[in-house]
């Protein structure tokens, strides 16, 4: 079982160049940089939650709690939306 927190992963990846599923070559042409990723995520969440800040904040807090294992025995989240609504893009 992985015992890393989100901050542990951030620290680990600061000095590495993760490839994951990226094609060979220049990663900058495949992935967005951190500021662009954040902007895209916020645009998607604001669209999904109709710009209601409290709902965006609640979703992000719930996702963070899930990833950080803050609630014992809670290890999944159901994302329900129409087809092509951005689920795969976000995750």
mmCIF file of C-alpha atoms in Angstrom:
data_model
loop_
_atom_site.group_PDB
_atom_site.id
_atom_site.type_symbol
_atom_site.label_atom_id
_atom_site.label_comp_id
_atom_site.label_asym_id
_atom_site.label_seq_id
_atom_site.Cartn_x
_atom_site.Cartn_y
_atom_site.Cartn_z
ATOM 1 C CA UNK A 1 0.000 0.000 0.000
ATOM 2 C CA UNK A 2 1.321 3.435 -0.865
ATOM 3 C CA UNK A 3 2.001 5.654 2.118
ATOM 4 C CA UNK A 4 2.922 8.785 0.131
ATOM 5 C CA UNK A 5 0.831 11.914 0.639
ATOM 6 C CA UNK A 6 0.109 14.344 -2.171
ATOM 7 C CA UNK A 7 2.898 16.584 -0.887
ATOM 8 C CA UNK A 8 5.297 13.617 -0.911
ATOM 9 C CA UNK A 9 4.524 13.032 -4.603
ATOM 10 C CA UNK A 10 4.954 16.727 -5.402
ATOM 11 C CA UNK A 11 8.346 16.738 -3.690
ATOM 12 C CA UNK A 12 9.404 13.517 -5.420
ATOM 13 C CA UNK A 13 8.483 14.817 -8.881
ATOM 14 C CA UNK A 14 10.171 18.218 -8.445
ATOM 15 C CA UNK A 15 13.523 16.815 -9.545
ATOM 16 C CA UNK A 16 12.368 14.153 -11.989
ATOM 17 C CA UNK A 17 10.881 14.093 -15.441
ATOM 18 C CA UNK A 18 7.936 11.679 -15.251
ATOM 19 C CA UNK A 19 6.910 10.158 -18.555
ATOM 20 C CA UNK A 20 3.821 8.096 -17.632
ATOM 21 C CA UNK A 21 2.038 7.579 -20.964
ATOM 22 C CA UNK A 22 3.674 10.452 -22.837
ATOM 23 C CA UNK A 23 5.078 9.720 -26.259
ATOM 24 C CA UNK A 24 8.807 9.768 -26.789
ATOM 25 C CA UNK A 25 10.124 13.237 -27.423
ATOM 26 C CA UNK A 26 9.370 16.688 -26.082
ATOM 27 C CA UNK A 27 6.961 16.409 -23.144
ATOM 28 C CA UNK A 28 6.085 20.098 -23.370
ATOM 29 C CA UNK A 29 4.261 19.417 -26.631
ATOM 30 C CA UNK A 30 2.225 16.604 -25.021
ATOM 31 C CA UNK A 31 1.419 17.896 -21.517
ATOM 32 C CA UNK A 32 0.307 21.315 -20.341
ATOM 33 C CA UNK A 33 2.558 23.054 -17.849
ATOM 34 C CA UNK A 34 1.315 23.420 -14.257
ATOM 35 C CA UNK A 35 -0.253 26.902 -14.627
ATOM 36 C CA UNK A 36 -2.052 25.893 -17.850
ATOM 37 C CA UNK A 37 -3.247 22.637 -16.232
ATOM 38 C CA UNK A 38 -4.579 24.558 -13.240
ATOM 39 C CA UNK A 39 -6.367 27.063 -15.484
ATOM 40 C CA UNK A 40 -7.932 24.248 -17.538
ATOM 41 C CA UNK A 41 -9.025 22.427 -14.383
ATOM 42 C CA UNK A 42 -10.613 25.569 -12.945
ATOM 43 C CA UNK A 43 -12.373 26.329 -16.230
ATOM 44 C CA UNK A 44 -13.788 22.791 -16.349
ATOM 45 C CA UNK A 45 -14.904 22.831 -12.699
ATOM 46 C CA UNK A 46 -16.489 26.268 -13.033
ATOM 47 C CA UNK A 47 -18.360 25.049 -16.108
ATOM 48 C CA UNK A 48 -19.489 21.815 -14.427
ATOM 49 C CA UNK A 49 -20.628 23.596 -11.257
ATOM 50 C CA UNK A 50 -22.095 26.624 -13.083
ATOM 51 C CA UNK A 51 -19.573 28.979 -11.481
ATOM 52 C CA UNK A 52 -20.800 28.272 -7.936
ATOM 53 C CA UNK A 53 -17.600 28.681 -5.912
ATOM 54 C CA UNK A 54 -18.916 26.758 -2.888
ATOM 55 C CA UNK A 55 -19.641 23.667 -5.005
ATOM 56 C CA UNK A 56 -16.238 23.808 -6.722
ATOM 57 C CA UNK A 57 -14.567 24.141 -3.325
ATOM 58 C CA UNK A 58 -16.583 21.244 -1.857
ATOM 59 C CA UNK A 59 -15.654 18.982 -4.804
ATOM 60 C CA UNK A 60 -11.947 19.828 -4.556
ATOM 61 C CA UNK A 61 -11.984 19.274 -0.776
ATOM 62 C CA UNK A 62 -13.756 15.915 -1.195
ATOM 63 C CA UNK A 63 -11.291 14.840 -3.880
ATOM 64 C CA UNK A 64 -8.330 15.906 -1.725
ATOM 65 C CA UNK A 65 -9.727 13.979 1.282
ATOM 66 C CA UNK A 66 -10.156 10.898 -0.899
ATOM 67 C CA UNK A 67 -6.625 11.050 -2.327
ATOM 68 C CA UNK A 68 -5.104 11.727 1.097
ATOM 69 C CA UNK A 69 -7.133 8.886 2.702
ATOM 70 C CA UNK A 70 -8.525 11.324 5.269
ATOM 71 C CA UNK A 71 -11.725 9.293 5.751
ATOM 72 C CA UNK A 72 -11.095 5.652 6.690
ATOM 73 C CA UNK A 73 -12.559 3.054 4.291
ATOM 74 C CA UNK A 74 -13.580 5.690 1.744
ATOM 75 C CA UNK A 75 -11.606 4.851 -1.373
ATOM 76 C CA UNK A 76 -13.818 5.776 -4.309
ATOM 77 C CA UNK A 77 -15.797 8.638 -5.770
ATOM 78 C CA UNK A 78 -18.613 8.346 -8.292
ATOM 79 C CA UNK A 79 -18.482 10.925 -11.073
ATOM 80 C CA UNK A 80 -21.793 11.129 -12.938
ATOM 81 C CA UNK A 81 -22.248 13.285 -16.011
ATOM 82 C CA UNK A 82 -23.372 13.082 -19.631
ATOM 83 C CA UNK A 83 -21.026 11.634 -22.275
ATOM 84 C CA UNK A 84 -18.197 13.939 -23.370
ATOM 85 C CA UNK A 85 -18.605 16.174 -20.323
ATOM 86 C CA UNK A 86 -14.926 16.183 -19.324
ATOM 87 C CA UNK A 87 -14.623 13.277 -16.884
ATOM 88 C CA UNK A 88 -11.584 11.747 -18.597
ATOM 89 C CA UNK A 89 -10.005 15.152 -19.172
ATOM 90 C CA UNK A 90 -10.177 15.962 -15.469
ATOM 91 C CA UNK A 91 -8.945 12.620 -14.198
#
